Amino acid sequence: MKTTALLLALGLGWSGAVMAQTSATDWPTRPIRWVVPFPPGGAMDAIARALGEKAGKSVGQSFVIENKPGAGGNIGADFVAKAPADGHTIMITSIGMATNKPLYGKLSYDPIKDFAPVSLLAVVPNVLVTNNTQPNVKNVADLVAAARKAPGQLTYASAGNGTSIHLAGELFASLTKTDLVHVPYKGSSPAVSDLLGGQVNYMFDSVTSARPHLQSGKLRALGVTTAKRSSALPDVPTLAEAGVTGYELSPWFAVFAPAGTPKATIGKLQAALTDAMKQPDVVKRFEAIGAEAIGSTPDELAVHLQRESTRWSKLIAERGIQLD
């Protein structure tokens, strides 16, 4: 009996190992659910849809985009963290993966332990813009001088507490030692509307949203937040170039799968997405929304997430940033 039980256990173990190996080797066996933890229409959604179409052709199964918005991306992230680790459910996410834990305190998932990194995808720069209520502010130096002359009087809008747009303003105030008043909105659209109407003075908006208003002359660009100039706004200096030493905020987008997803599957996902970013129509789509393609290995994304988590946790604590 003991011998039979041992052989049976060994057989089951061997069978399970073979099934796991076969599953990873044969992936994908059905359409891939690609969760977007924000509503349709934004840069994140556009990037997922552009890449999903091409990557699906590469792996032989379609990528089905499923929007699961809410709680700053936490609803979608929780769903993916608890999904089967077989490569058939993945998530595109953003800088919120590094900031939500210090902002929300308690999460139903661990941003690092509960996910398997796949690849960085792109950066969509934010740009510091102002309206016609500030005619004498021609550059960043003028803004810093005006803010120091009238502390607590100049305002900047954001798409909400804890967003990359808000963090961009907090980082700016910290490095320039200025006192700017943050005015949070429920989304970028109403914030931009009030900026255009003169109810607020400044905003660190995404290039995607700001570019039409810059082209029409309704807004003026003072600097982009990324380490390098944006290809969408090549004549606009970075904030570091404009005199804010050490300034860099790159609103990034990346793909994660549930922790435990086989490495072979992760490798196939990464290769399909990287190849998709090179396709001419995807390149054009990225250019249209101001996205800068990156691409990375899973290990590089893991290092990036850890570094970003440490960096933004420190700023959030130092500035006392809260969601309410």
Coordinates of C-alpha atoms in Angstrom, one line a residue:
M1 CA 0.0 0.0 0.0
K2 CA 2.8 2.4 0.9
T3 CA 4.6 1.6 -2.3
T4 CA 1.4 2.2 -4.3
A5 CA 0.8 5.5 -2.6
L6 CA 4.3 6.6 -3.2
L7 CA 4.2 5.8 -6.9
L8 CA 0.8 7.5 -7.2
A9 CA 2.2 10.6 -5.5
L10 CA 5.2 10.6 -7.7
G11 CA 3.1 10.1 -10.8
L12 CA 0.8 13.0 -9.9
G13 CA 3.7 15.2 -9.2
W14 CA 5.3 14.3 -12.5
S15 CA 2.0 14.8 -14.3
G16 CA 1.5 18.2 -12.7
A17 CA 5.0 19.3 -13.7
V18 CA 4.4 18.2 -17.3
M19 CA 1.0 19.9 -17.4
A20 CA 2.6 23.2 -16.1
Q21 CA 5.4 22.9 -18.7
T22 CA 3.0 22.1 -21.5
S23 CA 0.8 25.0 -20.4
A24 CA 3.7 27.5 -20.6
T25 CA 4.9 26.0 -23.9
D26 CA 1.5 26.1 -25.6
W27 CA 0.5 29.6 -24.4
P28 CA -1.8 31.1 -25.4
T29 CA -4.6 28.6 -25.7
R30 CA -7.4 31.2 -25.7
P31 CA -7.8 35.0 -25.9
I32 CA -5.8 37.1 -23.5
R33 CA -7.8 39.4 -21.2
W34 CA -5.9 42.8 -21.0
V35 CA -7.2 44.8 -18.1
V36 CA -7.1 48.6 -18.3
P37 CA -7.8 49.9 -14.8
F38 CA -9.1 53.2 -16.0
P39 CA -12.0 54.3 -18.3
P40 CA -11.7 54.2 -22.1
G41 CA -10.4 57.2 -24.0
G42 CA -7.2 58.0 -22.1
A43 CA -3.6 57.4 -23.2
M44 CA -3.4 54.1 -21.2
D45 CA -6.4 52.7 -23.1
A46 CA -5.1 53.9 -26.4
I47 CA -1.7 52.3 -25.8
A48 CA -3.3 49.0 -24.9
R49 CA -5.6 48.9 -27.9
A50 CA -2.8 49.8 -30.3
L51 CA -0.4 47.2 -29.0
G52 CA -3.1 44.5 -28.3
E53 CA -4.1 44.3 -31.9
K54 CA -0.6 43.7 -33.2
A55 CA 0.5 41.5 -30.3
G56 CA -2.6 39.3 -30.8
K57 CA -1.6 38.6 -34.4
S58 CA 1.9 37.7 -33.3
V59 CA 0.9 35.1 -30.7
G60 CA -2.2 33.8 -32.5
Q61 CA -4.8 34.8 -30.1
S62 CA -6.7 38.1 -29.7
F63 CA -6.0 40.6 -26.8
V64 CA -9.4 41.5 -25.4
I65 CA -9.3 45.0 -23.7
E66 CA -11.4 45.1 -20.5
N67 CA -11.7 48.4 -18.7
K68 CA -12.1 48.0 -14.9
P69 CA -11.8 51.6 -13.6
G70 CA -12.1 52.8 -10.0
A71 CA -10.1 53.7 -6.9
G72 CA -7.1 55.0 -8.8
G73 CA -6.6 51.8 -10.6
N74 CA -6.9 49.6 -7.5
I75 CA -10.0 47.7 -8.7
G76 CA -8.4 46.5 -11.8
A77 CA -5.1 45.7 -10.1
D78 CA -6.9 43.7 -7.4
F79 CA -8.7 41.7 -10.1
V80 CA -5.5 40.9 -12.0
A81 CA -3.5 40.0 -8.8
K82 CA -6.1 37.3 -8.0
A83 CA -6.4 36.0 -11.5
P84 CA -4.9 32.6 -12.6
A85 CA -1.2 32.9 -13.2
D86 CA -1.4 31.4 -16.7
G87 CA -0.7 34.4 -18.9
H88 CA -4.3 34.8 -20.1
T89 CA -4.9 37.8 -17.8
I90 CA -2.6 40.8 -17.8
M91 CA -2.7 44.5 -16.9
I92 CA -1.4 47.7 -18.3
T93 CA -0.7 50.2 -15.5
S94 CA 1.1 53.4 -14.7
I95 CA 3.0 55.3 -12.1
G96 CA 0.1 54.5 -9.8
M97 CA 1.7 51.1 -9.3
A98 CA 4.4 52.9 -7.4
T99 CA 2.3 55.5 -5.6
N100 CA -0.9 53.8 -4.6
K101 CA 0.5 51.9 -1.6
P102 CA 1.8 55.1 0.2
L103 CA -1.3 57.0 -0.9
Y104 CA -3.9 54.4 0.1
G105 CA -2.1 52.9 3.1
K106 CA -3.8 49.5 3.0
L107 CA -4.3 47.7 -0.3
S108 CA -5.9 44.3 -1.1
Y109 CA -2.8 43.4 -3.1
D110 CA 0.9 44.0 -3.0
P111 CA 2.1 46.0 -6.0
I112 CA 5.5 44.2 -6.0
K113 CA 4.9 40.7 -4.5
D114 CA 1.6 40.0 -6.3
F115 CA 2.7 40.7 -9.9
A116 CA 5.2 39.4 -12.5
P117 CA 6.7 42.3 -14.5
V118 CA 6.5 41.9 -18.2
S119 CA 7.8 45.1 -19.9
L120 CA 7.8 48.9 -19.8
L121 CA 5.9 50.2 -22.7
A122 CA 6.0 54.0 -23.0
V123 CA 6.2 57.3 -21.4
V124 CA 3.7 60.1 -22.0
P125 CA 5.3 63.3 -20.7
N126 CA 3.6 65.9 -18.7
V127 CA 4.1 69.5 -19.6
L128 CA 3.9 72.6 -17.4
V129 CA 1.4 75.0 -19.0
T130 CA 0.0 78.4 -18.2
N131 CA -2.8 80.5 -19.6
N132 CA -3.3 84.1 -20.6
T133 CA -3.9 85.2 -16.9
Q134 CA -0.1 85.2 -16.6
P135 CA 1.2 87.3 -19.5
N136 CA 4.5 88.2 -17.8
V137 CA 5.4 84.5 -17.2
K138 CA 7.4 83.6 -20.3
N139 CA 9.5 80.8 -18.8
V140 CA 10.1 78.7 -15.6
A141 CA 12.3 81.3 -14.1
D142 CA 9.5 83.9 -14.4
L143 CA 7.1 81.4 -12.7
V144 CA 9.5 80.8 -9.8
A145 CA 10.1 84.5 -9.3
A146 CA 6.3 85.2 -9.4
A147 CA 5.6 82.4 -6.9
R148 CA 8.3 83.6 -4.5
K149 CA 6.9 87.1 -4.7
A150 CA 3.4 86.0 -3.9
P151 CA 3.6 82.8 -1.8
G152 CA 0.3 80.8 -1.6
Q153 CA -1.4 82.9 -4.3
L154 CA -0.6 81.1 -7.5
T155 CA -2.7 78.0 -8.2
Y156 CA -2.1 74.8 -10.3
A157 CA -4.8 72.3 -11.3
S158 CA -4.6 68.5 -11.4
A159 CA -6.7 65.6 -12.4
G160 CA -7.0 64.6 -8.7
N161 CA -5.0 64.0 -5.5
G162 CA -2.2 61.5 -6.0
T163 CA -2.2 61.6 -9.8
S164 CA 1.1 62.1 -11.7
I165 CA -0.1 65.6 -12.5
H166 CA -0.5 66.4 -8.8
L167 CA 2.9 64.8 -8.0
A168 CA 4.5 66.8 -10.8
G169 CA 3.4 70.0 -9.0
E170 CA 4.5 68.8 -5.6
L171 CA 7.9 67.9 -6.9
F172 CA 8.2 71.3 -8.6
A173 CA 7.3 73.1 -5.4
S174 CA 9.7 71.0 -3.4
L175 CA 12.7 71.6 -5.7
T176 CA 12.0 75.3 -6.2
K177 CA 11.0 75.9 -2.6
T178 CA 7.9 77.7 -3.7
D179 CA 4.4 77.7 -2.2
L180 CA 1.9 76.9 -5.0
V181 CA -1.8 76.1 -4.2
H182 CA -3.0 72.7 -5.5
V183 CA -6.5 72.6 -6.9
P184 CA -7.6 69.0 -7.5
Y185 CA -10.4 68.1 -10.0
K186 CA -12.2 64.9 -10.8
G187 CA -10.3 64.2 -14.0
S188 CA -8.1 66.1 -16.5
S189 CA -10.9 67.5 -18.6
P190 CA -12.6 69.8 -16.0
A191 CA -9.1 70.9 -14.8
V192 CA -8.1 71.9 -18.3
S193 CA -11.5 73.7 -18.8
D194 CA -10.9 75.8 -15.7
L195 CA -7.3 76.5 -16.7
L196 CA -8.5 77.8 -20.1
G197 CA -11.1 79.8 -18.4
G198 CA -8.6 81.5 -16.0
Q199 CA -9.9 80.0 -12.8
V200 CA -6.5 78.5 -12.1
N201 CA -3.1 79.7 -13.2
Y202 CA -1.0 76.6 -14.1
M203 CA -1.2 72.9 -14.7
F204 CA 1.1 69.9 -15.3
D205 CA -1.0 68.4 -18.0
S206 CA -0.2 65.4 -20.2
V207 CA 1.2 66.2 -23.7
T208 CA -1.8 64.3 -25.2
S209 CA -4.3 66.7 -23.6
A210 CA -2.3 69.9 -23.7
R211 CA -1.0 69.8 -27.3
P212 CA -4.2 71.0 -29.1
H213 CA -4.4 74.0 -26.8
L214 CA -0.7 74.8 -27.2
Q215 CA -1.2 74.6 -31.0
S216 CA -4.2 77.0 -30.8
G217 CA -2.2 79.5 -28.6
K218 CA -4.7 79.2 -25.7
L219 CA -2.0 77.8 -23.5
R220 CA 1.8 78.3 -23.3
A221 CA 4.3 75.5 -22.5
L222 CA 7.0 76.3 -20.0
G223 CA 8.7 72.9 -19.7
V224 CA 8.2 69.1 -19.9
T225 CA 8.6 66.9 -16.9
T226 CA 10.7 64.1 -18.5
A227 CA 14.5 63.8 -18.4
K228 CA 14.6 64.3 -22.2
R229 CA 12.6 66.6 -24.4
S230 CA 9.3 65.3 -25.8
S231 CA 9.3 64.5 -29.5
A232 CA 5.8 65.9 -29.6
L233 CA 7.1 69.3 -28.3
P234 CA 10.7 69.4 -29.4
D235 CA 11.1 73.1 -28.8
V236 CA 10.0 73.0 -25.2
P237 CA 12.8 72.5 -22.7
T238 CA 12.8 70.0 -19.9
L239 CA 12.2 71.5 -16.5
A240 CA 15.7 70.5 -15.6
E241 CA 17.0 72.4 -18.6
A242 CA 14.9 75.4 -17.6
G243 CA 16.6 75.6 -14.3
V244 CA 14.9 73.2 -11.9
T245 CA 17.9 71.1 -11.1
G246 CA 17.1 67.4 -10.5
Y247 CA 13.6 67.6 -11.8
E248 CA 12.3 64.5 -13.6
L249 CA 8.9 62.8 -13.6
S250 CA 8.2 60.4 -16.4
P251 CA 4.6 59.2 -16.4
W252 CA 5.2 55.6 -17.5
F253 CA 3.0 52.7 -18.7
A254 CA 3.9 49.1 -18.2
V255 CA 2.5 45.5 -18.4
F256 CA 2.2 43.1 -15.5
A257 CA 0.9 39.6 -15.1
P258 CA -0.2 37.8 -11.9
A259 CA 2.8 36.6 -9.8
G260 CA 3.7 33.0 -10.6
T261 CA 3.1 33.3 -14.3
P262 CA 5.6 31.0 -16.1
K263 CA 8.8 32.7 -17.2
A264 CA 8.4 31.2 -20.7
T265 CA 5.0 32.9 -21.0
I266 CA 6.3 36.2 -19.7
G267 CA 9.1 36.0 -22.3
K268 CA 6.6 35.4 -25.1
L269 CA 4.4 38.3 -23.9
Q270 CA 7.4 40.6 -23.7
A271 CA 8.6 39.7 -27.2
A272 CA 5.1 40.2 -28.7
L273 CA 4.6 43.6 -27.2
T274 CA 8.1 44.8 -28.0
D275 CA 7.7 43.7 -31.6
A276 CA 4.3 45.5 -31.7
M277 CA 5.8 48.8 -30.7
K278 CA 8.0 48.7 -33.8
Q279 CA 5.1 48.4 -36.2
P280 CA 4.6 51.5 -38.4
D281 CA 1.0 52.1 -37.6
V282 CA 1.6 51.7 -33.9
V283 CA 4.5 54.2 -34.1
K284 CA 2.1 56.6 -35.8
R285 CA -0.5 56.0 -33.1
F286 CA 2.0 56.7 -30.4
E287 CA 3.1 59.9 -32.1
A288 CA -0.5 61.0 -32.2
I289 CA -0.9 60.8 -28.4
G290 CA 2.6 62.0 -27.6
A291 CA 3.8 58.6 -26.3
E292 CA 7.5 57.7 -26.3
A293 CA 8.0 54.0 -26.8
I294 CA 10.4 52.4 -24.3
G295 CA 10.3 48.6 -24.0
S296 CA 12.3 46.7 -21.4
T297 CA 13.0 43.2 -20.0
P298 CA 11.0 41.9 -17.1
D299 CA 14.0 42.4 -14.8
E300 CA 14.5 46.0 -15.9
L301 CA 10.8 46.7 -15.1
A302 CA 11.2 45.1 -11.7
V303 CA 14.1 47.4 -10.9
H304 CA 12.2 50.4 -12.2
L305 CA 9.2 49.7 -10.1
Q306 CA 11.2 49.3 -6.9
R307 CA 13.1 52.5 -7.6
E308 CA 9.9 54.5 -8.4
S309 CA 8.2 53.1 -5.3
T310 CA 11.0 54.2 -3.1
R311 CA 11.2 57.6 -4.7
W312 CA 7.5 58.6 -4.6
S313 CA 6.9 57.1 -1.2
K314 CA 9.5 59.5 0.1
L315 CA 8.0 62.6 -1.6
I316 CA 4.5 61.6 -0.6
A317 CA 5.6 61.4 3.1
E318 CA 7.7 64.6 2.9
R319 CA 4.9 66.6 1.4
G320 CA 2.1 65.1 3.4
I321 CA 0.1 64.2 0.3
Q322 CA -3.3 62.7 1.1
L323 CA -6.2 61.5 -1.1
D324 CA -8.8 63.6 0.7

